[in-house]
Coordinates of C-alpha atoms in Angstrom, one line a residue:
M1 CA 2.8 14.2 99.9
N2 CA 2.7 17.4 102.1
P3 CA -0.9 18.7 101.7
Q4 CA 0.5 22.3 101.7
M5 CA 2.3 21.6 98.4
P6 CA -0.3 21.0 95.7
R7 CA 1.5 19.7 92.6
S8 CA 0.1 18.3 89.4
S9 CA -0.1 14.5 89.3
K10 CA 1.9 14.2 86.0
I11 CA 4.0 16.8 84.4
E12 CA 4.9 16.4 80.7
P13 CA 6.6 19.6 79.4
S14 CA 7.0 20.3 75.7
R15 CA 10.6 21.3 76.6
F16 CA 12.5 21.8 79.8
V17 CA 13.4 25.1 81.4
V18 CA 16.7 24.7 83.2
A19 CA 18.0 27.4 85.5
V20 CA 21.8 27.5 85.7
P21 CA 23.5 30.1 88.0
E22 CA 26.8 32.0 87.6
S23 CA 29.8 31.0 89.8
A24 CA 33.5 31.9 89.4
I25 CA 34.8 28.7 91.0
L26 CA 32.4 26.4 89.2
R27 CA 32.4 28.3 85.9
D28 CA 33.7 25.4 83.8
A29 CA 31.1 23.0 85.1
L30 CA 28.3 25.4 84.7
D31 CA 29.4 26.5 81.2
H32 CA 29.4 22.9 80.1
A33 CA 25.9 22.4 81.6
R34 CA 24.5 25.3 79.7
A35 CA 26.0 24.1 76.5
M36 CA 24.7 20.6 76.9
V37 CA 21.2 21.7 77.8
K38 CA 21.0 24.1 74.9
S39 CA 22.3 21.5 72.4
A40 CA 19.4 19.3 73.4
G41 CA 17.0 22.0 72.5
H42 CA 15.9 23.1 76.0
E43 CA 15.7 26.6 77.4
V44 CA 18.5 27.8 79.8
V45 CA 18.0 30.7 82.1
S46 CA 20.7 32.3 84.3
P47 CA 18.8 34.6 86.7
R48 CA 21.0 37.2 88.3
L49 CA 18.4 38.4 90.8
P50 CA 17.7 36.8 94.2
P51 CA 15.1 33.9 93.9
E52 CA 12.5 36.0 95.6
E53 CA 12.6 38.4 92.6
W54 CA 12.2 35.7 89.9
G55 CA 8.5 36.3 89.5
D56 CA 6.7 33.8 87.3
L57 CA 10.0 32.2 86.4
T58 CA 9.7 30.2 89.6
T59 CA 6.6 28.5 88.3
R60 CA 8.3 27.7 84.9
I61 CA 11.5 26.0 86.0
D62 CA 11.7 22.2 85.6
I63 CA 15.4 21.8 86.8
L64 CA 17.4 24.1 89.0
V65 CA 21.1 24.0 89.3
L66 CA 22.2 25.4 92.7
T67 CA 25.7 26.2 94.0
P68 CA 26.9 26.1 97.6
R69 CA 26.5 29.8 97.8
G70 CA 23.0 29.8 96.2
R71 CA 19.7 29.2 97.9
F72 CA 16.1 28.4 97.1
P73 CA 13.8 29.1 100.0
V74 CA 11.0 26.8 101.2
A75 CA 8.4 29.3 100.3
L76 CA 9.5 29.2 96.6
M77 CA 9.7 25.4 96.6
K78 CA 6.0 25.4 97.5
K79 CA 5.3 27.6 94.4
A80 CA 7.5 25.8 91.9
G81 CA 4.9 23.3 90.7
R82 CA 7.0 22.1 87.7
L83 CA 10.2 21.8 89.6
R84 CA 11.3 18.1 89.3
S85 CA 14.9 18.4 90.5
I86 CA 17.5 20.6 92.2
V87 CA 21.0 19.7 91.2
F88 CA 24.2 20.7 93.0
P89 CA 27.6 20.4 91.1
T90 CA 29.2 19.8 94.5
I91 CA 28.9 17.0 97.1
G92 CA 27.4 19.3 99.7
V93 CA 23.7 20.5 99.6
D94 CA 23.7 22.6 102.8
P95 CA 21.9 25.7 101.3
L96 CA 18.8 23.5 100.7
D97 CA 16.1 22.3 103.0
V98 CA 16.3 18.7 101.7
K99 CA 13.4 17.6 103.9
T100 CA 11.0 20.1 102.3
A101 CA 12.3 19.2 98.8
T102 CA 11.6 15.5 99.5
L103 CA 8.1 16.2 100.8
A104 CA 7.5 18.2 97.6
G105 CA 8.7 15.3 95.5
I106 CA 11.8 17.1 94.2
A107 CA 14.8 15.0 93.5
V108 CA 18.1 16.5 94.8
G109 CA 21.1 15.6 92.8
H110 CA 24.7 16.3 93.8
G111 CA 28.3 15.8 92.7
A112 CA 29.5 12.7 94.4
P113 CA 32.4 11.3 92.4
A114 CA 35.3 9.6 94.2
E115 CA 37.4 12.8 93.6
S116 CA 35.1 14.7 95.9
V117 CA 36.0 12.3 98.7
Y118 CA 39.7 11.7 98.1
S119 CA 40.6 15.3 97.2
M120 CA 39.3 16.4 100.6
A121 CA 40.7 13.4 102.4
E122 CA 44.2 14.0 101.0
A123 CA 44.0 17.6 101.9
T124 CA 42.9 16.7 105.5
V125 CA 45.9 14.3 105.9
M126 CA 48.2 17.0 104.5
L127 CA 46.9 19.5 107.1
I128 CA 47.2 16.9 109.9
A129 CA 50.9 16.2 109.0
S130 CA 51.6 20.0 108.6
L131 CA 50.2 20.7 112.0
M132 CA 52.1 17.9 113.7
H133 CA 55.4 19.1 112.0
R134 CA 54.6 22.8 112.6
V135 CA 55.2 23.6 109.0
A136 CA 53.5 27.0 109.1
E137 CA 55.6 28.1 112.2
K138 CA 58.8 26.9 110.6
Q139 CA 58.0 28.9 107.5
T140 CA 57.3 32.0 109.6
V141 CA 60.8 31.6 111.2
L142 CA 62.4 31.5 107.7
M143 CA 60.3 34.4 106.3
N144 CA 61.3 36.5 109.4
G145 CA 64.9 36.1 108.5
S146 CA 65.8 33.4 111.1
W147 CA 67.1 29.9 110.5
R148 CA 66.6 26.6 112.3
E149 CA 64.8 27.9 115.4
P150 CA 65.7 25.2 117.9
L151 CA 62.4 25.6 119.8
V152 CA 60.1 25.0 116.8
L153 CA 60.1 21.2 116.9
G154 CA 57.4 19.1 115.3
R155 CA 56.0 15.7 116.4
M156 CA 55.8 12.5 114.5
L157 CA 52.3 11.4 113.5
R158 CA 53.3 7.8 113.6
G159 CA 51.9 6.0 116.7
K160 CA 49.6 8.9 117.7
T161 CA 45.8 8.7 118.2
V162 CA 43.6 10.4 115.6
G163 CA 40.0 11.1 116.4
L164 CA 37.6 11.4 113.5
V165 CA 34.3 13.2 114.4
G166 CA 32.0 11.9 111.7
F167 CA 32.6 8.7 109.7
G168 CA 30.9 9.2 106.4
R169 CA 32.7 8.8 103.0
I170 CA 35.3 11.5 103.7
G171 CA 36.0 10.4 107.2
R172 CA 36.4 6.8 106.1
A173 CA 38.8 7.9 103.3
V174 CA 40.9 9.8 105.8
A175 CA 41.1 6.6 107.9
E176 CA 42.1 4.7 104.9
L177 CA 44.9 7.1 103.9
L178 CA 46.2 7.2 107.5
A179 CA 46.6 3.4 107.7
P180 CA 50.3 3.4 106.6
W181 CA 51.1 6.0 109.4
Q182 CA 50.3 3.3 112.0
V183 CA 48.0 5.6 114.0
R184 CA 45.2 4.6 116.4
I185 CA 41.9 5.8 115.0
L186 CA 38.9 6.7 117.2
V187 CA 35.5 7.5 115.7
A188 CA 32.6 9.5 117.2
D189 CA 29.6 9.4 115.0
P190 CA 25.9 8.9 116.1
A191 CA 25.3 6.6 113.1
V192 CA 28.3 4.4 113.8
T193 CA 28.5 1.8 116.6
D194 CA 31.1 -0.6 115.2
A195 CA 33.6 1.3 113.1
D196 CA 35.6 -0.6 110.6
L197 CA 39.0 0.2 108.9
D198 CA 40.7 -0.7 112.2
A199 CA 38.9 2.2 113.9
T200 CA 37.2 2.2 117.3
A201 CA 33.8 3.9 117.9
V202 CA 33.7 5.9 121.1
P203 CA 31.7 8.8 122.6
L204 CA 32.8 12.2 121.6
T205 CA 34.0 13.1 125.1
N206 CA 36.3 10.0 125.1
L207 CA 37.6 10.9 121.7
L208 CA 38.5 14.4 122.7
R209 CA 40.3 13.3 125.8
E210 CA 42.3 10.6 124.1
S211 CA 43.2 12.1 120.7
D212 CA 46.4 13.8 119.7
V213 CA 44.6 14.9 116.5
V214 CA 40.9 15.7 116.2
S215 CA 39.5 16.0 112.6
L216 CA 35.9 17.0 111.9
H217 CA 33.8 15.4 109.2
M218 CA 30.2 16.1 110.2
T219 CA 27.4 17.7 108.2
L220 CA 25.9 20.8 109.7
T221 CA 22.6 20.3 111.5
G222 CA 20.8 21.9 114.4
A223 CA 22.4 19.2 116.6
S224 CA 25.9 19.6 115.3
R225 CA 26.1 23.4 115.2
S226 CA 28.8 24.5 117.7
L227 CA 29.5 20.9 118.4
I228 CA 33.0 21.8 119.5
G229 CA 32.7 24.7 122.0
R230 CA 34.7 25.9 124.9
D231 CA 33.9 22.9 127.1
E232 CA 34.8 20.4 124.4
L233 CA 38.1 22.1 123.5
A234 CA 39.0 22.1 127.2
L235 CA 38.6 18.3 127.2
M236 CA 41.4 17.9 124.5
K237 CA 44.9 17.0 125.5
P238 CA 47.3 19.9 126.0
G239 CA 49.2 20.3 122.8
A240 CA 46.6 18.4 120.7
V241 CA 45.7 19.7 117.2
I242 CA 42.3 20.1 115.5
V243 CA 41.4 20.1 111.8
N244 CA 38.1 21.4 110.4
T245 CA 37.6 20.8 106.6
S246 CA 33.9 20.1 107.0
R247 CA 31.6 23.0 108.1
G248 CA 32.7 26.2 109.8
A249 CA 29.8 26.4 112.3
L250 CA 30.8 23.1 113.9
I251 CA 33.4 25.0 116.0
D252 CA 33.0 28.0 118.3
E253 CA 35.7 30.1 116.6
D254 CA 36.3 32.5 119.5
A255 CA 36.8 29.6 121.9
L256 CA 39.2 28.0 119.4
A257 CA 41.2 31.3 119.1
D258 CA 41.4 31.5 122.9
A259 CA 42.8 27.9 123.1
L260 CA 45.3 28.6 120.4
Q261 CA 46.5 31.9 121.7
A262 CA 46.8 30.6 125.2
G263 CA 49.0 27.7 123.9
R264 CA 46.7 25.1 125.3
L265 CA 46.3 23.6 121.8
G266 CA 49.2 22.8 119.6
G267 CA 47.5 24.1 116.5
A268 CA 44.5 24.2 114.2
A269 CA 43.9 23.9 110.5
V270 CA 40.7 25.5 109.4
D271 CA 39.4 25.4 105.8
V272 CA 35.8 26.4 106.6
F273 CA 34.3 29.2 108.6
A274 CA 31.1 30.2 110.2
I275 CA 31.1 33.4 108.1
E276 CA 32.7 33.2 104.6
P277 CA 34.7 35.0 103.4
L278 CA 36.5 35.0 106.8
P279 CA 36.0 38.5 108.3
A280 CA 39.2 40.7 108.5
E281 CA 38.6 41.0 112.2
S282 CA 38.5 37.3 112.9
R283 CA 40.9 36.5 115.8
L284 CA 41.9 33.3 114.0
R285 CA 43.9 35.4 111.5
H286 CA 46.2 36.3 114.4
C287 CA 46.9 32.8 115.7
A288 CA 50.5 31.9 114.7
N289 CA 49.8 28.2 115.3
A290 CA 46.8 28.1 112.8
I291 CA 46.8 27.1 109.2
L292 CA 43.9 28.9 107.4
T293 CA 42.7 28.2 103.9
P294 CA 39.8 29.9 102.1
H295 CA 37.5 26.9 101.7
N296 CA 39.5 25.4 98.9
A297 CA 42.0 23.0 100.6
G298 CA 40.5 20.1 98.7
H299 CA 40.1 21.8 95.3
T300 CA 42.1 20.0 92.7
V301 CA 42.2 19.8 88.9
E302 CA 40.9 16.3 89.1
L303 CA 38.0 17.3 91.3
M304 CA 36.8 20.1 89.1
R305 CA 36.9 17.8 86.1
A306 CA 34.9 15.1 88.0
L307 CA 32.3 17.7 89.2
T308 CA 31.7 18.8 85.6
E309 CA 31.2 15.2 84.6
S310 CA 28.9 14.5 87.5
L311 CA 26.8 17.5 86.8
I312 CA 26.5 16.6 83.1
D313 CA 25.5 13.0 84.1
N314 CA 22.8 14.2 86.4
L315 CA 21.3 16.6 83.8
H316 CA 21.6 14.0 81.1
D317 CA 19.5 11.6 83.2
L318 CA 16.9 14.3 84.0
L319 CA 16.5 15.4 80.4
A320 CA 15.9 11.7 79.5
G321 CA 13.1 11.5 82.1
N322 CA 15.1 9.7 84.8
P323 CA 16.1 10.8 88.3
P324 CA 19.6 12.2 88.6
R325 CA 22.3 9.6 88.7
H326 CA 23.8 10.9 91.9
L327 CA 20.6 11.2 93.9
Y328 CA 21.0 12.7 97.4
N329 CA 17.5 12.1 98.8
Q330 CA 17.0 8.4 97.8
E331 CA 13.7 8.3 99.6
V332 CA 12.1 10.5 96.9
A333 CA 12.7 8.0 94.1
A334 CA 9.5 6.1 94.1
N335 CA 7.3 9.1 94.3
W336 CA 9.4 11.0 91.8
Q337 CA 9.2 8.1 89.3
G338 CA 5.4 8.1 89.5
R339 CA 5.2 11.8 88.8
F340 CA 8.0 12.4 86.3
G341 CA 9.4 9.1 85.1
S342 CA 9.9 9.1 81.3
A343 CA 8.0 12.5 81.1
A344 CA 10.8 13.9 79.0
P345 CA 10.2 16.1 75.9
K346 CA 11.5 14.3 72.8
L347 CA 13.4 17.2 71.2
H348 CA 16.6 15.2 70.4
T349 CA 17.3 11.5 70.4
T350 CA 20.8 12.1 71.8
V351 CA 22.4 14.6 74.2
D352 CA 25.9 15.8 73.8
R353 CA 27.7 14.8 77.0

């Protein structure tokens, strides 16, 4: 336990205080969460002020639901002596300092259903195929009043080399979905030395030089920020395409715009950006060979339904005195169980799920 974070040895509340934020995109999941927690007799708060202005609420919260656009600074984690868990409805937990949360004995839950993986993987493959076949440029020709522009020819994906930078759950799902296309798959991932799914692990520089398609599937860390900069883009084959459905700050966007506008790269599909919403002055908006989506390429009806179910499952477990079912920081489990296990207020014998 970090000595800077004094926390009581055993916390047994008479009832939980659960903070649930507002979010337009995740409204359905969050509404269900509020209803479920209230039906179990617990207190729900939905603070509208920044966390720094919560006052003594910070010291009262037992469970905090956090969205990808939310935040809970380290300084507040140190003050939140009752906080047992921070739960994300989504698979990503980027706004949170997970290392500090783990040191503080806080269980981090997230939404990790199969739909989170395969919705994004399907969208990635769709974007890859769209780039190879120059769908956006062909649509532009049509919308401009022309027909069958002979110079706008696509390329088949079959038989090409696809480089996956990052080989976690989504990267592996992309490789799985690409198998029928008969592509050669290269993988660059510091955690992978012997890639499966008929993929070959190589250094990033080799992957960039050899791939017709580069697709990014890395989390954002200090080491991965600006992973693909001007020098890395220069290593790519002339006419190659790049897809980023992972984290915006992985790519130097100005360098990418230069490569696209110079015609050195065949195209790019970008669903995530260093600054969101994408600024009006972004040069990527003026790249004819770019497909840009507003960080929702993988959003599906099935995904939103599954995220709601995952959030309810996580909260249900926490209200019953157990760690969240979809636990992100597994290393906290033993410490958490000793401090919070079964320390659940007995307000209701069942919880409406």
